Tab-separated table of C-alpha atoms in Angstrom:
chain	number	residue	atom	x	y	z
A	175	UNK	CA	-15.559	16.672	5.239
A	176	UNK	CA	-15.132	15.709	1.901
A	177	UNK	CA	-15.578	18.615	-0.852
A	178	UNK	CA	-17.909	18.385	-3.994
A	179	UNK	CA	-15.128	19.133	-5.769
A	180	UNK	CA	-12.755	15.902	-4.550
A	181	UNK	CA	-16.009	13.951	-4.719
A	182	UNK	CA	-16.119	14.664	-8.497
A	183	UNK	CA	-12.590	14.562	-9.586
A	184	UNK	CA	-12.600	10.665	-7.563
A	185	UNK	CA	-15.931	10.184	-10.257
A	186	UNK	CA	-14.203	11.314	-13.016
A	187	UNK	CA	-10.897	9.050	-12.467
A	188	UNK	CA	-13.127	6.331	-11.669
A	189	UNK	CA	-13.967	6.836	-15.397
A	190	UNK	CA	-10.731	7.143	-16.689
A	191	UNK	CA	-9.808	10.595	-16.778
A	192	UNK	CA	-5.832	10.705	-15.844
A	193	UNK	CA	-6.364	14.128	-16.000
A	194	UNK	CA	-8.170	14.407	-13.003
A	195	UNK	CA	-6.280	11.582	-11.369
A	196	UNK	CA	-2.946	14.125	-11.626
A	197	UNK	CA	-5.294	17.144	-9.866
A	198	UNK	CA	-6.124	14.594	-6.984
A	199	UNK	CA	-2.353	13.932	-6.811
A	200	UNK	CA	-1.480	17.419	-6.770
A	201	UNK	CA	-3.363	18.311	-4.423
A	202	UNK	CA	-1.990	15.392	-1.698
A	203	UNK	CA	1.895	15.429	-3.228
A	204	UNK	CA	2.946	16.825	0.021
A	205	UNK	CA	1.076	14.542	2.421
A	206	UNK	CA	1.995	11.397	0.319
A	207	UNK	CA	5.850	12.488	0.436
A	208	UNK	CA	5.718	13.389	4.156
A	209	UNK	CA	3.842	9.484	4.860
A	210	UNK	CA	6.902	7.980	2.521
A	211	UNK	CA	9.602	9.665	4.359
A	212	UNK	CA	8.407	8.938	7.237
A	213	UNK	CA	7.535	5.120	7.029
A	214	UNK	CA	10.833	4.721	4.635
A	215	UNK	CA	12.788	6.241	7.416
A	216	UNK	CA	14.281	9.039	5.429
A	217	UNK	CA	13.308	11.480	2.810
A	218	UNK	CA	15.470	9.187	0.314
A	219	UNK	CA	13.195	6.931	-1.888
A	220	UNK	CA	9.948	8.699	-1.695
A	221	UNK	CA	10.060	9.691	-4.673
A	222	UNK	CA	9.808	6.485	-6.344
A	223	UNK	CA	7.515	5.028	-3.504
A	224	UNK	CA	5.159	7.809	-4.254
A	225	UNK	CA	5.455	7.075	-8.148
A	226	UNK	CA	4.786	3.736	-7.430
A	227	UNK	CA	1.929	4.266	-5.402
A	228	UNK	CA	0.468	6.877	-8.054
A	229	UNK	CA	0.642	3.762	-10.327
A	230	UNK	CA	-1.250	1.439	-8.257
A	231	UNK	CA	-3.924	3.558	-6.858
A	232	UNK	CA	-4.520	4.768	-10.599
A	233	UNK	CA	-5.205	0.265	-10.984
A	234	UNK	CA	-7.253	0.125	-8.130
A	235	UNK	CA	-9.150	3.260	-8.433
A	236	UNK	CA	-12.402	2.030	-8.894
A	237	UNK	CA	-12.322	0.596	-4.953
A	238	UNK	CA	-12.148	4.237	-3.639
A	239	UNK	CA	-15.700	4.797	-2.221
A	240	UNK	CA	-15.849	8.798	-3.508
A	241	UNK	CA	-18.014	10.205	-0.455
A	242	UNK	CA	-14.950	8.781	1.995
A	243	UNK	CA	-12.862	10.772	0.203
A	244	UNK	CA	-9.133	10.038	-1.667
A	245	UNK	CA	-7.215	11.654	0.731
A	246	UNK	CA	-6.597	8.704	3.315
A	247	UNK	CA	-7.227	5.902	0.732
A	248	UNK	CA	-4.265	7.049	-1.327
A	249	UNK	CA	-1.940	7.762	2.099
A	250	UNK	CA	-2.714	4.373	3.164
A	251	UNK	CA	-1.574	2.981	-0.415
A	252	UNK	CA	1.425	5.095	-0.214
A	253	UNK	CA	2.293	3.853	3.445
A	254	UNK	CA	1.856	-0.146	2.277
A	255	UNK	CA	4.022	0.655	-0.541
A	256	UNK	CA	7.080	2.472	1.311
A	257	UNK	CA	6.651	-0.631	3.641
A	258	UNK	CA	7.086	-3.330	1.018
A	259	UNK	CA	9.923	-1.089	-0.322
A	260	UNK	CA	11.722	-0.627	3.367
A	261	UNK	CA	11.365	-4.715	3.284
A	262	UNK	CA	12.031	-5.292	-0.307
A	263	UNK	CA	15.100	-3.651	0.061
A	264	UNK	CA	16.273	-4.499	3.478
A	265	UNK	CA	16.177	-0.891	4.978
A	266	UNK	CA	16.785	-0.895	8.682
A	267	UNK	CA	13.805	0.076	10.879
A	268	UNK	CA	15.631	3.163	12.289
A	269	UNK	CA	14.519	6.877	11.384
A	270	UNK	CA	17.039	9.390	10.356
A	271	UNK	CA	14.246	12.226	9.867
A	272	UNK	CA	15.541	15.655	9.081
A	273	UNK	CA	14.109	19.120	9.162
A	274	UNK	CA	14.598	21.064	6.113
A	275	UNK	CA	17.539	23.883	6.290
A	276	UNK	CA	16.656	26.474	8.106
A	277	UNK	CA	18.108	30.221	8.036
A	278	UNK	CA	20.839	30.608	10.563
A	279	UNK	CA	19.089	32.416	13.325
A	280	UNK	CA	16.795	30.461	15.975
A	281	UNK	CA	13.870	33.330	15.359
A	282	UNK	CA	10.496	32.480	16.575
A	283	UNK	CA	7.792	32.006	13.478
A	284	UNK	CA	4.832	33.951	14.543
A	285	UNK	CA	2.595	32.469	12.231
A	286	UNK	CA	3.585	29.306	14.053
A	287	UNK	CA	2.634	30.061	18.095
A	288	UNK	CA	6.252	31.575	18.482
A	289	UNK	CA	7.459	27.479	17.830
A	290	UNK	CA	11.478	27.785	16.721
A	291	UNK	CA	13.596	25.820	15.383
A	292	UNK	CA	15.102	24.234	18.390
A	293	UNK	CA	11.950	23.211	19.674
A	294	UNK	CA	11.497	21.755	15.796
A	295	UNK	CA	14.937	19.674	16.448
A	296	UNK	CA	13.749	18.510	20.119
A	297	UNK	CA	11.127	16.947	18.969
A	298	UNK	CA	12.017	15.187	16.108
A	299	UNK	CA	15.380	13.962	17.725
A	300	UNK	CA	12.536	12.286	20.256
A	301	UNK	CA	10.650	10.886	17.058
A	302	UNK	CA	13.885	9.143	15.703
A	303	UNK	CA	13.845	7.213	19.136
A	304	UNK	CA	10.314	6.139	18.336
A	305	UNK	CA	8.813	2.948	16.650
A	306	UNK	CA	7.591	2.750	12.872
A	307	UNK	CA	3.977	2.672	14.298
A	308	UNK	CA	4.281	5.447	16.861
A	309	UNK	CA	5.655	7.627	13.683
A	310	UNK	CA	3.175	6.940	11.641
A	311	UNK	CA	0.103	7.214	13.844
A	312	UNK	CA	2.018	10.699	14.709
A	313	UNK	CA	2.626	12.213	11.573
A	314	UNK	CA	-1.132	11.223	10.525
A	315	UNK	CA	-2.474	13.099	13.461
A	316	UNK	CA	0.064	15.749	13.653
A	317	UNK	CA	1.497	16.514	9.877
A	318	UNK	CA	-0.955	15.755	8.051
A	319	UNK	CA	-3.750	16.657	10.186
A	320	UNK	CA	-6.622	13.587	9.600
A	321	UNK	CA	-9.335	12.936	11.848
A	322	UNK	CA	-9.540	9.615	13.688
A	323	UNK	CA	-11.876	8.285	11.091
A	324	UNK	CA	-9.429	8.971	8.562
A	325	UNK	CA	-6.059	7.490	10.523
A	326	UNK	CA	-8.458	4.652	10.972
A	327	UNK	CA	-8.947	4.186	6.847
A	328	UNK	CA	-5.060	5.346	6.327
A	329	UNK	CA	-3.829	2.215	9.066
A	330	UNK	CA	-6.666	-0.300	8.691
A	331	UNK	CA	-8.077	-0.361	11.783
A	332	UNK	CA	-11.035	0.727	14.133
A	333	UNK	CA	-11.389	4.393	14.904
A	334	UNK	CA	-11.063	3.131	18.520
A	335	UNK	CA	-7.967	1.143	17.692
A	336	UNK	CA	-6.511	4.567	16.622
A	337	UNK	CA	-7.238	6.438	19.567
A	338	UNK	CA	-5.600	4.290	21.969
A	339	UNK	CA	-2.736	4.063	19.425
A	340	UNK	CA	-2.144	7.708	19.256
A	341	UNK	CA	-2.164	8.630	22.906
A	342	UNK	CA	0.769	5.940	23.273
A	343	UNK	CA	2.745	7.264	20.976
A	344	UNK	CA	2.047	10.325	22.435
A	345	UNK	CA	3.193	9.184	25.927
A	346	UNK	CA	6.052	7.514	24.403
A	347	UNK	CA	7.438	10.919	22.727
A	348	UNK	CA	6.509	12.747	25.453
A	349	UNK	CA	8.548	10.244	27.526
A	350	UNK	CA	11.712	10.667	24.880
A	351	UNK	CA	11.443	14.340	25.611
A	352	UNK	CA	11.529	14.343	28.890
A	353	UNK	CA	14.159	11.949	28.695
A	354	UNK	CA	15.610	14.221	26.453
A	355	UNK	CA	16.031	17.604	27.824
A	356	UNK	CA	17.144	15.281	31.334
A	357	UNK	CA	20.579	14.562	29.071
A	358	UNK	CA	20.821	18.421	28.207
A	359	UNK	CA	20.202	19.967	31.827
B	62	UNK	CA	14.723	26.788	32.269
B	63	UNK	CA	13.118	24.337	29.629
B	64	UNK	CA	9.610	24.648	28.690
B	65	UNK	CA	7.218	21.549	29.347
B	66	UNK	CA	5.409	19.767	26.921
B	67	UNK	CA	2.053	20.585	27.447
B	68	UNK	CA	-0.293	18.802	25.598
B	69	UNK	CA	-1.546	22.324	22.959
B	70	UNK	CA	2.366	23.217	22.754
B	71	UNK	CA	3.143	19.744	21.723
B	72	UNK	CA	0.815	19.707	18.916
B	73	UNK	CA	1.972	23.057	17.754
B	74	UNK	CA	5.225	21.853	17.428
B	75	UNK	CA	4.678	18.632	15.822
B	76	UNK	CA	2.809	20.311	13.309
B	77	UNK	CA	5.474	23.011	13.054
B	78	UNK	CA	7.878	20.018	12.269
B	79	UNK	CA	5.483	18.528	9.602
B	80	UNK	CA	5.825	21.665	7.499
B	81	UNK	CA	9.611	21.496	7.900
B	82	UNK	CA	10.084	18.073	7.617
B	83	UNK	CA	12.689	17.557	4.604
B	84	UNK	CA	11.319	15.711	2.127
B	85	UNK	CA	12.063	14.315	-1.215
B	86	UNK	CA	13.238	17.434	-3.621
B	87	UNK	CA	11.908	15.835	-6.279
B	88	UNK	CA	7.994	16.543	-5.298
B	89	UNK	CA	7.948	19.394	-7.535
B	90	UNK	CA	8.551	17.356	-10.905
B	91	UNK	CA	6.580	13.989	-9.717
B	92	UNK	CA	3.151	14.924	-11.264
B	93	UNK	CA	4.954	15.010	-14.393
B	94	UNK	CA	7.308	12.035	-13.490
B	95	UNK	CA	3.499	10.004	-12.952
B	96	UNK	CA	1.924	11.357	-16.296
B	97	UNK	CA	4.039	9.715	-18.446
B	98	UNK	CA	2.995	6.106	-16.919
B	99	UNK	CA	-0.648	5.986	-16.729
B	100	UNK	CA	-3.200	4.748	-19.060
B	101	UNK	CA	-6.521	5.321	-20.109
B	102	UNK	CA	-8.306	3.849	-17.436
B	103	UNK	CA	-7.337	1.479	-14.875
B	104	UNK	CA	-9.551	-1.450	-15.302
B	105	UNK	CA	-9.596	-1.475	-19.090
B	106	UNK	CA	-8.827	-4.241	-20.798
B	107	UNK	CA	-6.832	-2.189	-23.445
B	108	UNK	CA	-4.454	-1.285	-20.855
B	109	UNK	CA	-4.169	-5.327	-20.026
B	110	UNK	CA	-3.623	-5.673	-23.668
B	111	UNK	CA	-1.019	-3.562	-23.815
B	112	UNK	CA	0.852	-4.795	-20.660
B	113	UNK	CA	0.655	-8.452	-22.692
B	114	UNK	CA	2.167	-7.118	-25.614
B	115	UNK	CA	4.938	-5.446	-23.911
B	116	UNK	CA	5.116	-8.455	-21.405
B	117	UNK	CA	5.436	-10.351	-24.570
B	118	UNK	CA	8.320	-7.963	-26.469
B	119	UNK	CA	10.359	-8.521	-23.424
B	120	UNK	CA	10.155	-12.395	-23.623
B	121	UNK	CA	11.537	-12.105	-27.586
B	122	UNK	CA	13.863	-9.703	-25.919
B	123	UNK	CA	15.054	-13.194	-23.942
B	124	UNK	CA	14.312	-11.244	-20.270
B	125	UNK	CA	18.341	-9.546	-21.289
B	126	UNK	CA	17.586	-6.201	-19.890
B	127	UNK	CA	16.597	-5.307	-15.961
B	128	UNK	CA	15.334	-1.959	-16.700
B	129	UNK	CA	12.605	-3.390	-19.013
B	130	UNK	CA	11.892	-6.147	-16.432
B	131	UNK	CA	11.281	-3.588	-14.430
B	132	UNK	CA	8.327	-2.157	-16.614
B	133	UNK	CA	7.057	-5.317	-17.305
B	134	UNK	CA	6.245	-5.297	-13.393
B	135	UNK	CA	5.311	-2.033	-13.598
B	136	UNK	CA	2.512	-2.324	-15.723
B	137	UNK	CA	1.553	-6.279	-15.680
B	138	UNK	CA	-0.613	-6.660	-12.679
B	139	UNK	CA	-4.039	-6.716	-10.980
B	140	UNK	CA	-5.434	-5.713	-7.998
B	141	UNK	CA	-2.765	-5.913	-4.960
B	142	UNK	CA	-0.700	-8.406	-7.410
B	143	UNK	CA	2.147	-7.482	-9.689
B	144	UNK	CA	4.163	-9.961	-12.019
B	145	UNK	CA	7.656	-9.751	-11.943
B	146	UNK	CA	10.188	-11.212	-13.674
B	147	UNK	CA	13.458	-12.328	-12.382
B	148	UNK	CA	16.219	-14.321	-13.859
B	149	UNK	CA	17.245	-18.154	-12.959
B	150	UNK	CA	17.928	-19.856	-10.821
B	151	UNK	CA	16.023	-17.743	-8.246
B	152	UNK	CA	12.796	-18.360	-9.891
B	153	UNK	CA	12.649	-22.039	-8.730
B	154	UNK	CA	9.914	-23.242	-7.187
B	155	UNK	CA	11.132	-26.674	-6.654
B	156	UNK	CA	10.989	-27.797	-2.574
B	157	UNK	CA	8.879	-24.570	-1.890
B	158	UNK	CA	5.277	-24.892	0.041
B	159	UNK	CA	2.136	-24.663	-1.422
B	160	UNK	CA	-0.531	-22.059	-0.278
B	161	UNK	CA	-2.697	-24.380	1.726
B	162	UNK	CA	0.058	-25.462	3.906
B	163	UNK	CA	0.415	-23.563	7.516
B	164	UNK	CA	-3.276	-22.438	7.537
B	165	UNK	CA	-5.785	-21.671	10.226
B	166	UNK	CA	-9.151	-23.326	9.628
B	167	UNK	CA	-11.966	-21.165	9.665
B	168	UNK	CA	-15.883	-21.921	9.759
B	169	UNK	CA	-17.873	-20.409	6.660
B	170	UNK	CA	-19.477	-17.997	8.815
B	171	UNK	CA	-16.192	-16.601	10.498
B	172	UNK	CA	-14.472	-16.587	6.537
B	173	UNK	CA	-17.764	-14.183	5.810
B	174	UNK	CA	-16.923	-12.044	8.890
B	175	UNK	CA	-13.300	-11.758	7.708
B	176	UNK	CA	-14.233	-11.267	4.420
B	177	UNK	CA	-17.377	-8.790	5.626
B	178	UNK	CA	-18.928	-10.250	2.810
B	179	UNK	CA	-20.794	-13.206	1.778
B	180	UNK	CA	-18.673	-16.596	0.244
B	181	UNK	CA	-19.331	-16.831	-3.283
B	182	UNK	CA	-22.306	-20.040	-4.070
B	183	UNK	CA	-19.664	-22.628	-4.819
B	184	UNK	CA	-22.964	-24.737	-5.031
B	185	UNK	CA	-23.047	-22.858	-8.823
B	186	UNK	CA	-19.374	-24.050	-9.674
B	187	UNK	CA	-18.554	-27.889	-10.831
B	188	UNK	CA	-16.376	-27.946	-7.867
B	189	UNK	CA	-19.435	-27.858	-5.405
B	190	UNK	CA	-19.167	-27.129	-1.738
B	191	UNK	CA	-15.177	-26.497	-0.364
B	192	UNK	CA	-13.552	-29.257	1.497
B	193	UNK	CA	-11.571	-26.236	3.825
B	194	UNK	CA	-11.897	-22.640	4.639
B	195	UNK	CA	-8.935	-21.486	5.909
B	196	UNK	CA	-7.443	-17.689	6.891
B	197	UNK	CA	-4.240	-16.518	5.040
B	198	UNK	CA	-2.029	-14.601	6.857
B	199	UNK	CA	-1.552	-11.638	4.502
B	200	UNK	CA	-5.536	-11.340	4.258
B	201	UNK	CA	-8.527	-12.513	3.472
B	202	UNK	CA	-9.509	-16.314	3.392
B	203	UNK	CA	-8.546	-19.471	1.350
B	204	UNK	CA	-11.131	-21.909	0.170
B	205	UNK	CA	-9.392	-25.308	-1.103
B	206	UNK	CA	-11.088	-28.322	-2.460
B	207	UNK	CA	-9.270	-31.680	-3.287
B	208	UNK	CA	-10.666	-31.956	-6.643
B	209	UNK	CA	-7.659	-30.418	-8.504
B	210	UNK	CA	-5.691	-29.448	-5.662
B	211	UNK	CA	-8.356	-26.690	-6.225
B	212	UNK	CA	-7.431	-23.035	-3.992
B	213	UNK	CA	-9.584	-19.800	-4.352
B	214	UNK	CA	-8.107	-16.981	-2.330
B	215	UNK	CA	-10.387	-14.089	-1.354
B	216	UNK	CA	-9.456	-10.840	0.008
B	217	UNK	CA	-9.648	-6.847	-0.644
B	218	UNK	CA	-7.908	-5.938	-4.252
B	219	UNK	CA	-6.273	-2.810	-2.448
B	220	UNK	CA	-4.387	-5.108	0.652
B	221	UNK	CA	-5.268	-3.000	4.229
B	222	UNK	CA	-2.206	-4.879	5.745
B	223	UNK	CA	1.085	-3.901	5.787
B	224	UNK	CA	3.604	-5.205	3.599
B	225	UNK	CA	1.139	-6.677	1.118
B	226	UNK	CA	2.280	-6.763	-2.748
B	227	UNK	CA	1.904	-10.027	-3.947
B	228	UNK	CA	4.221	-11.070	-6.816
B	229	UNK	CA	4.156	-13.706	-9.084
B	230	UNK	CA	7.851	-14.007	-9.826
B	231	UNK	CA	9.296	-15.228	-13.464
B	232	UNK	CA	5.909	-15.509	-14.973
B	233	UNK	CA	5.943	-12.467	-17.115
B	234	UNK	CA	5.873	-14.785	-20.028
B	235	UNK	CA	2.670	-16.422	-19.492
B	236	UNK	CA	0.734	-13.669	-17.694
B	237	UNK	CA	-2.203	-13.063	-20.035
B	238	UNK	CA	-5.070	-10.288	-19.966
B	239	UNK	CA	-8.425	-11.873	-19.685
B	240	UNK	CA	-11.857	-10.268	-21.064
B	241	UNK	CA	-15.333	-11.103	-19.923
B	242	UNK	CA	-14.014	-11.662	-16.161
B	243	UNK	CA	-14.609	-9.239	-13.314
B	244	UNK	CA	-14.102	-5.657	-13.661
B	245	UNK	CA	-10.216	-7.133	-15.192
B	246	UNK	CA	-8.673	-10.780	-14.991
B	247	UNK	CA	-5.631	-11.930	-16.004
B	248	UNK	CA	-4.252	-15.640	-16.644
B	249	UNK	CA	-0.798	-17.054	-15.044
B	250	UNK	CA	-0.583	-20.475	-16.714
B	251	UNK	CA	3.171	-22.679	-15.663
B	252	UNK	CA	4.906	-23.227	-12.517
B	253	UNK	CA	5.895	-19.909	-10.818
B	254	UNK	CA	6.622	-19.007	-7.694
B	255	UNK	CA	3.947	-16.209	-5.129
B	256	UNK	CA	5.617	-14.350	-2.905
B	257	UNK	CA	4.058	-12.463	0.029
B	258	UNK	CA	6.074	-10.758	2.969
B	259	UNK	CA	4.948	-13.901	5.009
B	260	UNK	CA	5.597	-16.856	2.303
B	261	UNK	CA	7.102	-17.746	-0.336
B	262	UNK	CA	5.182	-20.826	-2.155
B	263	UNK	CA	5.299	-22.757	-5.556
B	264	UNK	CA	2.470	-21.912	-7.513
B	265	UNK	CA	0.998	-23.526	-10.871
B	266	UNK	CA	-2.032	-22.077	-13.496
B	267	UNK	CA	-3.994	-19.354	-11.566
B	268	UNK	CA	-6.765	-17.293	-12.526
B	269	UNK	CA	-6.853	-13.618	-11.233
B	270	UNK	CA	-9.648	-11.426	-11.196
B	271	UNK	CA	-10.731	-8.616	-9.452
B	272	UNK	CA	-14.791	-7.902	-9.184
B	273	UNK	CA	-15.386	-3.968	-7.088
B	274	UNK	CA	-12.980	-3.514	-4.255
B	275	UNK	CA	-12.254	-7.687	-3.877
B	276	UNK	CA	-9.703	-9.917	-5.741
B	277	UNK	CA	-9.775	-13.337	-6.906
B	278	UNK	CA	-7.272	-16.063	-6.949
B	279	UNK	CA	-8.129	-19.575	-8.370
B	280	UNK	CA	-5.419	-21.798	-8.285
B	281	UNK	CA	-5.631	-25.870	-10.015
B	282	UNK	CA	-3.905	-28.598	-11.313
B	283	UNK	CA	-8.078	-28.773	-13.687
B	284	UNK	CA	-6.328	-27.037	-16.829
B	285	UNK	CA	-7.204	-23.285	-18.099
B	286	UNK	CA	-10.548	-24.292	-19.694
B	287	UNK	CA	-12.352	-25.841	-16.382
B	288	UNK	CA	-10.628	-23.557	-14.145
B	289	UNK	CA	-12.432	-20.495	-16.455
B	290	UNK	CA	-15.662	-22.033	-16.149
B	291	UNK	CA	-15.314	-22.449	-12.468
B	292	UNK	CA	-13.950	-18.714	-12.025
B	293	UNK	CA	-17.027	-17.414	-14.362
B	294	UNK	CA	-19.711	-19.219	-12.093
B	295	UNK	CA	-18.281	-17.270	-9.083
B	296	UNK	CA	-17.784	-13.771	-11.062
């Protein structure tokens, strides 16, 4: 659902207020630099894939339909411009995500469904072994949370596309973990 | 014992690991970083003009300096198209393709379901009805007529595919801002090269516009002055 409030900032940039265009990107920073890393392969180089992106959504502005929302319209400019860069500049397809530090102790975060860190590590060792795509259609779902409708505007594709998409990633990382905890028995 | 991956826990934990997930330390400052580069509004042609001029300092500036080559493709562009300068000899277009060569022909009607839009009346133009229609692999459809060596490439201004940022290498010089055109147009006049993530093809005077979410690319050997008359009858 798309607030009133989104819907009228996306009217107001469509007019040329940069004002409002840097409250839209405020607000979606996090998501755009989460979509970077991951389609870049590591956290280095989002930031200038996310500047650039800023720079060419602000050009093409006036193609964002306001009721759909900015959200997924800027993600999906920000994940075709970290994979021009990745090409441009002859990255290899691997991943090398990282978690962020973490304190020393393996606590539980109860605010989290008792999820630790080692259970954070597990799976994203399991993501490195995945494809670009399978990423991707991942972190949509699962980091940033967007509806199929959404990952469908974000990747350029049917809605049904996505769905059958996302459960084989799914399967695939669920494969790697299995895999996975096999090697650590 | 190890705990299975149900289908709930997994989803916890994935998005446990998206709000860990190290990213770029430098989110807190790029609001600021972005501030400094905009302009008043995106489809103005002020903002054009300005690119030009600046496209223009760096040509008296004899292209010396990456950095400022760098702006120039920064803020010289249209749609899902950037110009880009580069220095010699990698700018040569000699022995390269054109952008007709390759191609998959299409009926009309199947270039309108591509498009999901209606062709433009080329009926209204001096060039009349196409001789091809053609898909492009990066997007969107070709239309070519002989008349010229005559191409007109349609697709979205904001490319859906991956890997999509057309530049229009070592033409910083005679990339122009264009009023009266679209919602913004710009002018490419002299041999250049266009390179896609699929191709890289020689490319002569174009005409670049952009008209609500869909971009414009006329390409002929007619001269500036017929190929603007034929790119206003479409607009």
């Amino acid at each position: 659902m798309i607030s009133e409030l989104e819907q009228g900032l996306v009217r107001r940039v469509q007019e040329g207020d940069a004002t409002a265009f840097e409250e839209l990107l405020d607000a979606h920073r996090t998501s755009a630099f989460r979509v970077a890393t991951v389609v870049l392969g590591s956290a280095h180089g989002a930031d200038e894939v996310v500047q650039d992106a800023s720079i060419r959504a602000w050009r093409s502005v006036a193609s964002v339909d306001a009721d759909r929302g900015f959200r997924s319209w800027y993600l999906r400019v920000v994940a075709n411009t970290a994979r021009n860069d990745r090409r441009s500049r002859g990255r290899r397809a691997a991943l090398v995500l990282r978690l962020a530090a973490q304190p020393g102790r393996d606590m539980p975060d109860p605010e989290e469904h008792a999820v630790t860190h080692d259970d954070r590590r597990r799976v994203i060792e399991a993501m490195n072994h995945l494809g670009r795509d399978d990423r991707l259609v991942i972190a949509l779902r699962h980091f940033e949370q967007l509806s199929e409708n959404e990952m469908a505007d974000v990747l350029g594709c049917a809605a049904g596309t996505v769905k059958s998409r996302l459960s084989r990633a799914m399967s695939r990382l669920r494969a790697q973990l299995v895999h996975d905890e096999g090697g650590e028995r | 014992m190890i705990e299975p991956w149900s289908e709930t826990r997994l989803a916890q934990v994935l998005a446990s690991v998206g709000e860990h997930l190290d990213i770029d330390p430098a989110t807190a400052t790029m609001p600021v970083a972005i501030a400094g580069r905009l302009r008043p509004s995106s489809s103005s042609r002020r903002w054009l003009a300005v690119a030009a001029a600046l496209a223009a300092l760096v040509v008296a500036a004899t292209l010396a300096i990456a950095p400022v080559r760098e702006a120039v493709a920064d803020f010289l562009g249209i749609g899902s198209t950037s110009v880009e300068v580069v220095p010699e000899p990698e700018a040569d277009p000699v022995g390269l393709p054109t952008i007709d060569e390759g191609l998959t022909d299409l009926s009309p009607s199947a270039a309108e379901s591509r498009l999901r839009h209606a062709l433009p009346d080329f009926g209204a133009t001096p060039l009349g009805e196409p001789d091809r229609v053609a898909s492009m692999p990066e997007g969107g459809v070709l239309v070519a007529w002989s008349d010229g060596a005559t191409t007109l490439w349609i697709h979205e201004a904001m490319m859906p595919t991956e890997d999509l940022s057309l530049k229009l290498i070592d033409a910083g010089h005679d990339a122009e801002p264009l009023d009266g055109l679209g919602d913004a147009a710009l002018t490419v006049t002299g041999e250049h090269i266009l390179q896609t993530p699929f191709r890289r093809v020689r490319a002569g005077t174009v005409v670049l516009w952009t008209a609500a979410d869909t971009e414009y690319r006329l390409e002929s050997d007619l001269g500036l002055p017929a190929m603007l008359d034929i790119a206003r009858a479409l607009d």
